[in-house]
Coordinates of C-alpha atoms in Angstrom, one line a residue:
M1 CA 101.1 64.3 145.0
A2 CA 97.3 64.4 144.5
M3 CA 97.7 68.3 144.1
K4 CA 100.4 68.0 141.7
K5 CA 98.2 65.7 139.4
L6 CA 95.4 68.1 139.9
A7 CA 97.5 71.2 139.0
L8 CA 98.8 69.2 135.8
F9 CA 95.3 68.1 134.8
S10 CA 94.2 71.8 135.0
L11 CA 97.3 72.8 132.8
L12 CA 96.5 70.5 130.3
L13 CA 92.7 71.2 130.3
N14 CA 93.5 74.9 129.8
L15 CA 96.0 74.2 126.9
A16 CA 93.3 72.0 125.4
M17 CA 90.7 74.9 125.6
F18 CA 93.0 77.4 124.2
L19 CA 93.9 75.1 121.2
A20 CA 90.1 74.7 120.6
I21 CA 89.5 78.5 120.6
V22 CA 92.4 79.0 118.2
L23 CA 91.1 76.4 115.7
A24 CA 87.7 77.8 116.1
I25 CA 88.5 81.3 115.3
V26 CA 91.5 81.1 113.0
P27 CA 90.9 82.5 109.6
K28 CA 89.9 79.7 107.2
T29 CA 91.4 79.3 103.6
T30 CA 88.5 77.6 101.9
G31 CA 88.4 78.9 98.4
E32 CA 89.4 77.2 95.3
G33 CA 92.9 77.5 93.8
Y34 CA 93.2 80.1 91.2
G35 CA 95.0 80.3 87.9
G36 CA 94.6 81.9 84.5
D37 CA 96.2 82.6 81.1
D38 CA 98.1 85.6 82.5
D39 CA 99.3 83.8 85.6
D40 CA 101.8 81.0 84.7
C41 CA 102.3 80.0 88.5
G42 CA 98.7 80.5 89.6
D43 CA 97.6 76.9 88.9
L44 CA 100.4 75.7 91.1
L45 CA 99.2 77.9 94.0
G46 CA 96.1 76.6 96.1
S47 CA 94.2 77.0 99.2
D48 CA 94.0 73.5 100.5
L49 CA 97.7 72.7 100.1
Y50 CA 98.5 72.0 103.8
K51 CA 95.0 70.5 104.5
D52 CA 96.4 66.9 104.7
I53 CA 100.2 67.3 105.1
C54 CA 100.1 70.0 107.7
P55 CA 96.5 70.5 108.9
E56 CA 97.7 72.4 112.1
A57 CA 99.8 75.1 110.0
E58 CA 97.1 77.8 109.6
A59 CA 96.1 77.5 113.5
I60 CA 99.7 77.7 114.5
I61 CA 100.5 80.6 112.5
F62 CA 97.3 82.4 113.6
A63 CA 98.0 81.7 117.2
R64 CA 101.6 82.9 117.2
V65 CA 100.6 86.3 115.3
R66 CA 97.8 86.9 117.7
L67 CA 100.2 86.6 120.7
A68 CA 102.7 88.7 119.1
V69 CA 100.2 91.5 118.4
F70 CA 98.9 91.2 121.9
Q71 CA 102.3 91.7 123.1
D72 CA 103.1 94.7 120.6
T73 CA 100.2 96.0 118.9
R74 CA 102.5 97.5 116.4
M75 CA 103.6 93.9 115.3
A76 CA 100.4 93.8 113.2
A77 CA 101.6 96.6 110.9
S78 CA 105.2 95.0 110.9
L79 CA 104.3 91.6 109.7
L80 CA 102.0 93.0 107.0
R81 CA 104.9 95.2 105.8
L82 CA 107.3 92.2 105.8
H83 CA 105.3 90.4 103.3
F84 CA 104.9 93.7 101.1
H85 CA 108.7 94.2 101.1
D86 CA 109.4 90.6 100.3
C87 CA 106.8 90.4 97.4
F88 CA 108.2 93.6 95.9
V89 CA 111.6 92.1 95.2
N90 CA 111.8 89.1 92.9
G91 CA 108.2 88.0 94.0
C92 CA 107.0 86.5 97.1
D93 CA 110.0 84.2 97.9
A94 CA 111.0 85.0 101.5
S95 CA 114.2 86.6 100.2
V96 CA 113.8 89.4 102.8
L97 CA 114.3 86.9 105.6
L98 CA 117.7 85.9 104.7
D99 CA 120.5 87.0 107.1
D100 CA 123.8 88.3 105.6
T101 CA 126.7 86.1 105.7
D102 CA 130.4 86.2 104.9
N103 CA 129.8 85.1 101.4
F104 CA 126.4 86.4 100.9
V105 CA 124.6 89.9 100.9
G106 CA 120.7 89.9 101.7
E107 CA 117.9 92.6 101.6
K108 CA 117.7 93.4 105.4
T109 CA 120.4 96.1 105.1
A110 CA 118.9 97.7 101.9
A111 CA 117.7 101.4 102.8
P112 CA 114.0 100.6 102.8
N113 CA 114.5 97.7 105.2
L114 CA 117.6 98.8 107.6
N115 CA 116.4 99.7 111.1
S116 CA 112.8 99.7 109.7
L117 CA 111.5 96.1 109.2
R118 CA 110.5 94.2 112.1
G119 CA 108.9 90.9 113.1
F120 CA 111.7 88.4 112.1
E121 CA 111.7 86.9 115.5
V122 CA 107.9 86.2 115.0
I123 CA 108.5 84.5 111.9
D124 CA 111.3 82.5 113.5
A125 CA 109.0 81.2 116.2
I126 CA 106.2 80.3 113.9
K127 CA 108.9 78.3 111.7
Q128 CA 110.3 76.7 114.7
E129 CA 106.9 75.4 115.8
L130 CA 106.0 74.3 112.2
E131 CA 109.5 72.5 111.9
F132 CA 108.5 70.5 114.9
V133 CA 105.2 69.4 113.9
C134 CA 105.7 69.2 110.1
P135 CA 109.3 69.3 109.1
Q136 CA 110.1 70.9 105.9
T137 CA 106.7 71.2 104.8
V138 CA 105.5 74.9 105.1
S139 CA 107.5 77.4 103.4
C140 CA 108.8 80.8 104.8
A141 CA 107.1 82.5 101.8
D142 CA 103.6 80.9 102.7
I143 CA 104.2 81.9 106.4
L144 CA 104.9 85.5 105.4
A145 CA 101.7 85.4 103.3
T146 CA 99.6 84.0 106.0
A147 CA 100.9 86.0 108.8
A148 CA 100.2 89.1 106.9
R149 CA 96.6 88.3 106.5
D150 CA 96.4 87.0 110.2
S151 CA 97.9 90.5 111.2
V152 CA 95.0 92.3 109.5
V153 CA 92.3 90.0 110.7
V154 CA 93.7 90.4 114.5
A155 CA 93.6 94.3 114.0
G156 CA 90.0 94.1 112.9
G157 CA 90.1 94.1 109.3
P158 CA 89.0 91.5 106.6
S159 CA 90.0 88.0 106.0
W160 CA 90.9 86.6 102.6
D161 CA 92.0 83.2 101.2
V162 CA 95.6 82.9 101.2
Q163 CA 96.8 80.8 98.4
M164 CA 99.6 78.3 99.2
G165 CA 102.5 76.6 97.5
R166 CA 105.3 79.2 97.3
K167 CA 108.7 78.0 97.7
D168 CA 111.7 79.9 99.5
S169 CA 114.4 81.5 97.2
L170 CA 117.9 80.6 97.5
T171 CA 119.2 84.1 97.0
A172 CA 118.2 87.8 97.6
S173 CA 118.9 91.3 95.9
K174 CA 119.9 94.2 97.9
A175 CA 120.2 96.3 94.7
L176 CA 116.6 95.5 93.9
A177 CA 115.3 96.4 97.3
N178 CA 117.1 99.6 97.1
N179 CA 115.7 100.5 93.8
I180 CA 112.1 99.2 93.4
I181 CA 110.5 99.4 97.0
P182 CA 108.3 102.7 97.1
G183 CA 109.8 105.3 99.3
P184 CA 108.1 107.6 101.8
N185 CA 108.8 110.7 99.6
S186 CA 107.5 109.3 96.5
T187 CA 105.5 111.2 94.0
I188 CA 102.4 109.8 92.2
G189 CA 104.3 109.2 89.0
N190 CA 106.9 107.4 91.0
L191 CA 104.7 105.3 93.0
V192 CA 102.5 104.3 89.8
A193 CA 105.8 103.4 88.0
K194 CA 107.0 101.2 91.0
F195 CA 103.8 99.4 91.3
Q196 CA 103.5 98.9 87.5
N197 CA 106.9 97.4 87.4
V198 CA 105.6 94.6 89.6
N199 CA 102.3 94.5 87.4
L200 CA 100.1 96.0 90.3
S201 CA 97.7 98.7 89.1
L202 CA 97.0 102.2 90.4
K203 CA 93.9 100.9 92.1
D204 CA 96.0 98.4 93.8
M205 CA 98.6 101.0 94.8
V206 CA 95.9 103.1 96.6
A207 CA 94.1 100.0 98.2
L208 CA 97.5 98.7 99.5
S209 CA 98.5 102.2 100.8
G210 CA 95.5 101.7 103.2
A211 CA 97.9 99.4 105.1
H212 CA 99.2 102.5 106.7
T213 CA 96.1 102.8 108.8
M214 CA 98.5 100.8 111.3
G215 CA 101.8 101.4 112.4
K216 CA 104.4 104.1 112.9
A217 CA 107.1 105.8 111.2
R218 CA 110.3 107.6 112.1
C219 CA 110.6 111.4 112.1
T220 CA 113.3 111.1 109.2
T221 CA 111.0 109.6 106.9
F222 CA 108.3 112.4 106.9
A223 CA 110.7 115.5 107.4
A224 CA 109.5 117.1 104.2
R225 CA 105.9 117.2 105.9
L226 CA 107.5 119.2 108.6
Q227 CA 108.2 122.0 106.3
D228 CA 104.4 122.3 105.1
S229 CA 103.1 125.5 106.3
T230 CA 99.8 125.2 104.2
N231 CA 96.8 127.0 106.0
P232 CA 94.5 124.5 108.0
N233 CA 91.8 124.8 105.4
G234 CA 93.8 123.8 102.5
P235 CA 93.8 120.3 100.8
E236 CA 97.4 119.7 101.4
A237 CA 98.0 119.7 105.0
S238 CA 96.3 120.6 108.5
L239 CA 98.5 123.3 109.9
E240 CA 97.5 122.0 113.6
F241 CA 98.8 118.5 112.3
I242 CA 102.0 119.8 110.9
Q243 CA 102.6 121.7 114.1
S244 CA 102.1 118.7 116.1
L245 CA 104.5 116.8 114.1
Q246 CA 107.0 119.6 114.3
Q247 CA 106.7 119.5 118.2
L248 CA 107.2 115.7 118.2
C249 CA 110.2 115.7 115.9
S250 CA 111.9 118.7 117.6
V251 CA 113.9 116.4 119.8
S252 CA 117.4 115.4 118.3
D253 CA 116.4 111.7 118.3
S254 CA 116.2 110.1 114.8
S255 CA 114.3 107.2 116.4
T256 CA 111.3 109.2 117.3
L257 CA 108.0 107.6 116.0
A258 CA 104.8 109.1 115.0
N259 CA 101.5 107.1 114.3
L260 CA 100.7 106.6 110.7
D261 CA 97.1 107.1 111.7
L262 CA 96.4 109.4 114.6
A263 CA 93.0 108.6 115.2
T264 CA 92.7 104.7 115.3
P265 CA 96.5 103.7 115.2
E266 CA 96.0 100.1 116.2
M267 CA 92.8 99.3 114.2
F268 CA 92.6 98.1 110.6
D269 CA 89.9 100.4 109.1
N270 CA 89.4 103.2 106.6
Q271 CA 90.6 106.2 108.9
Y272 CA 93.7 106.5 106.9
Y273 CA 91.6 108.0 104.0
V274 CA 89.7 110.2 106.1
N275 CA 93.0 111.5 107.4
L276 CA 94.2 112.1 103.9
L277 CA 91.1 114.2 103.0
S278 CA 91.7 116.3 106.1
G279 CA 95.4 116.9 105.2
E280 CA 96.7 114.5 107.9
G281 CA 98.6 111.8 105.9
L282 CA 101.9 111.4 107.6
L283 CA 104.3 110.6 104.9
P284 CA 104.6 112.9 101.8
S285 CA 103.7 109.8 99.6
D286 CA 100.5 109.4 101.4
Q287 CA 99.2 112.8 101.3
N288 CA 100.2 112.7 97.6
L289 CA 97.4 110.2 96.8
V290 CA 95.0 113.4 97.3
T291 CA 97.0 116.2 96.0
G292 CA 99.0 114.6 93.1
D293 CA 96.4 112.9 90.9
E294 CA 92.7 113.0 90.3
Q295 CA 92.4 109.3 90.0
T296 CA 93.9 108.4 93.1
R297 CA 92.0 111.2 95.1
E298 CA 88.7 109.8 93.8
L299 CA 89.7 106.4 95.1
V300 CA 90.7 108.0 98.6
E301 CA 87.2 109.7 98.6
T302 CA 85.5 106.4 97.8
Y303 CA 87.4 104.3 100.5
A304 CA 87.1 107.1 103.1
Q305 CA 83.2 107.1 102.5
D306 CA 82.9 103.3 102.1
M307 CA 85.0 101.0 104.4
S308 CA 83.4 97.7 102.9
T309 CA 84.4 98.9 99.4
F310 CA 87.9 99.5 100.9
F311 CA 87.9 96.1 102.5
Q312 CA 87.0 94.4 99.4
D313 CA 89.6 96.1 97.2
F314 CA 92.3 95.7 99.8
K315 CA 91.6 91.9 99.9
D316 CA 91.7 91.7 96.2
S317 CA 95.1 93.6 95.8
M318 CA 96.6 91.5 98.8
I319 CA 95.6 88.4 96.7
T320 CA 97.4 90.0 93.6
L321 CA 100.3 90.9 95.6
G322 CA 100.7 87.4 97.1
R323 CA 100.8 85.8 93.7
L324 CA 103.7 88.0 92.4
G325 CA 106.3 85.5 90.7
P326 CA 106.6 83.0 93.6
F327 CA 108.8 80.0 93.2
T328 CA 106.6 77.0 92.8
G329 CA 106.9 73.3 91.9
T330 CA 110.6 72.4 91.7
K331 CA 111.7 75.8 91.7
G332 CA 113.4 77.1 95.2
E333 CA 113.2 75.1 98.5
I334 CA 111.5 74.9 101.8
R335 CA 113.9 76.5 104.2
R336 CA 114.4 74.7 107.6
N337 CA 115.5 78.1 109.0
C338 CA 113.8 81.0 107.4
R339 CA 117.1 83.1 107.9
S340 CA 119.4 80.8 105.7
V341 CA 119.3 78.5 102.9
N342 CA 119.5 74.7 103.5

């Protein structure tokens, strides 16, 4: 009996130490809420929303994200991408998380998302824990925004103040997801148009593209790059790089994956931009940032030379992304289950 009590005490002590570590290193959201004349919902978003009503929220999200990335390093990129795909369709409202039902079609089966988006089970686990601690308090949309930030932090990237107060949508749009989320073969003109459509600038586009410093892509998404036989000294492609991709994708398996960043695929850094200047951008849309427009090339060169500038611009663009048309106030709801409306 004494041994059992000692073992239980040890377990509780270890758990307490783990929670203390998490609370000590979790990224803090300490900045003031923001707003402005051009942002009709900015004054309803703030950084201290859960300070009193669910003070454990950010620590829980961070701990779950860190565990998920520890178990699968690719998950950092997946959680970041979930937030991006959510915000592009009717704003950051967690519409991307809704499952199809007999009477409802969500966004998960849209072409940019089907067999591509990952990490839903991580969001489920976070939501389940938060519902136990703070029932119907933290929205799924706020979880997505915070998990995206924490994924970057866990992978070695910068932190930023996540503004809170989004509500979850009651519906979704597969049609919009099909039409407005940028595709891997996009030209610069197409990319600029789609980002401007949601009030994101050319600079935002280039900075947010830096998220491709992590993660993987299927061979089917960069098939156009496999046909590129440019000489290795040219600006468009590295011949050695293209040949390595051709070899990788020569097997008749559409699920074959390649790292978006061959050099440091699990780290959030500026290597993505260095790769582009060497002709080693995986997706056609990535390499087009160098070859398709002088303005985007100049930004790529800046970020390749100065990681701190990239980090700052990425943080600013993520904050801008996170404030795209969220439901706030009395609009929307706080779902009990992120996969379905209440």
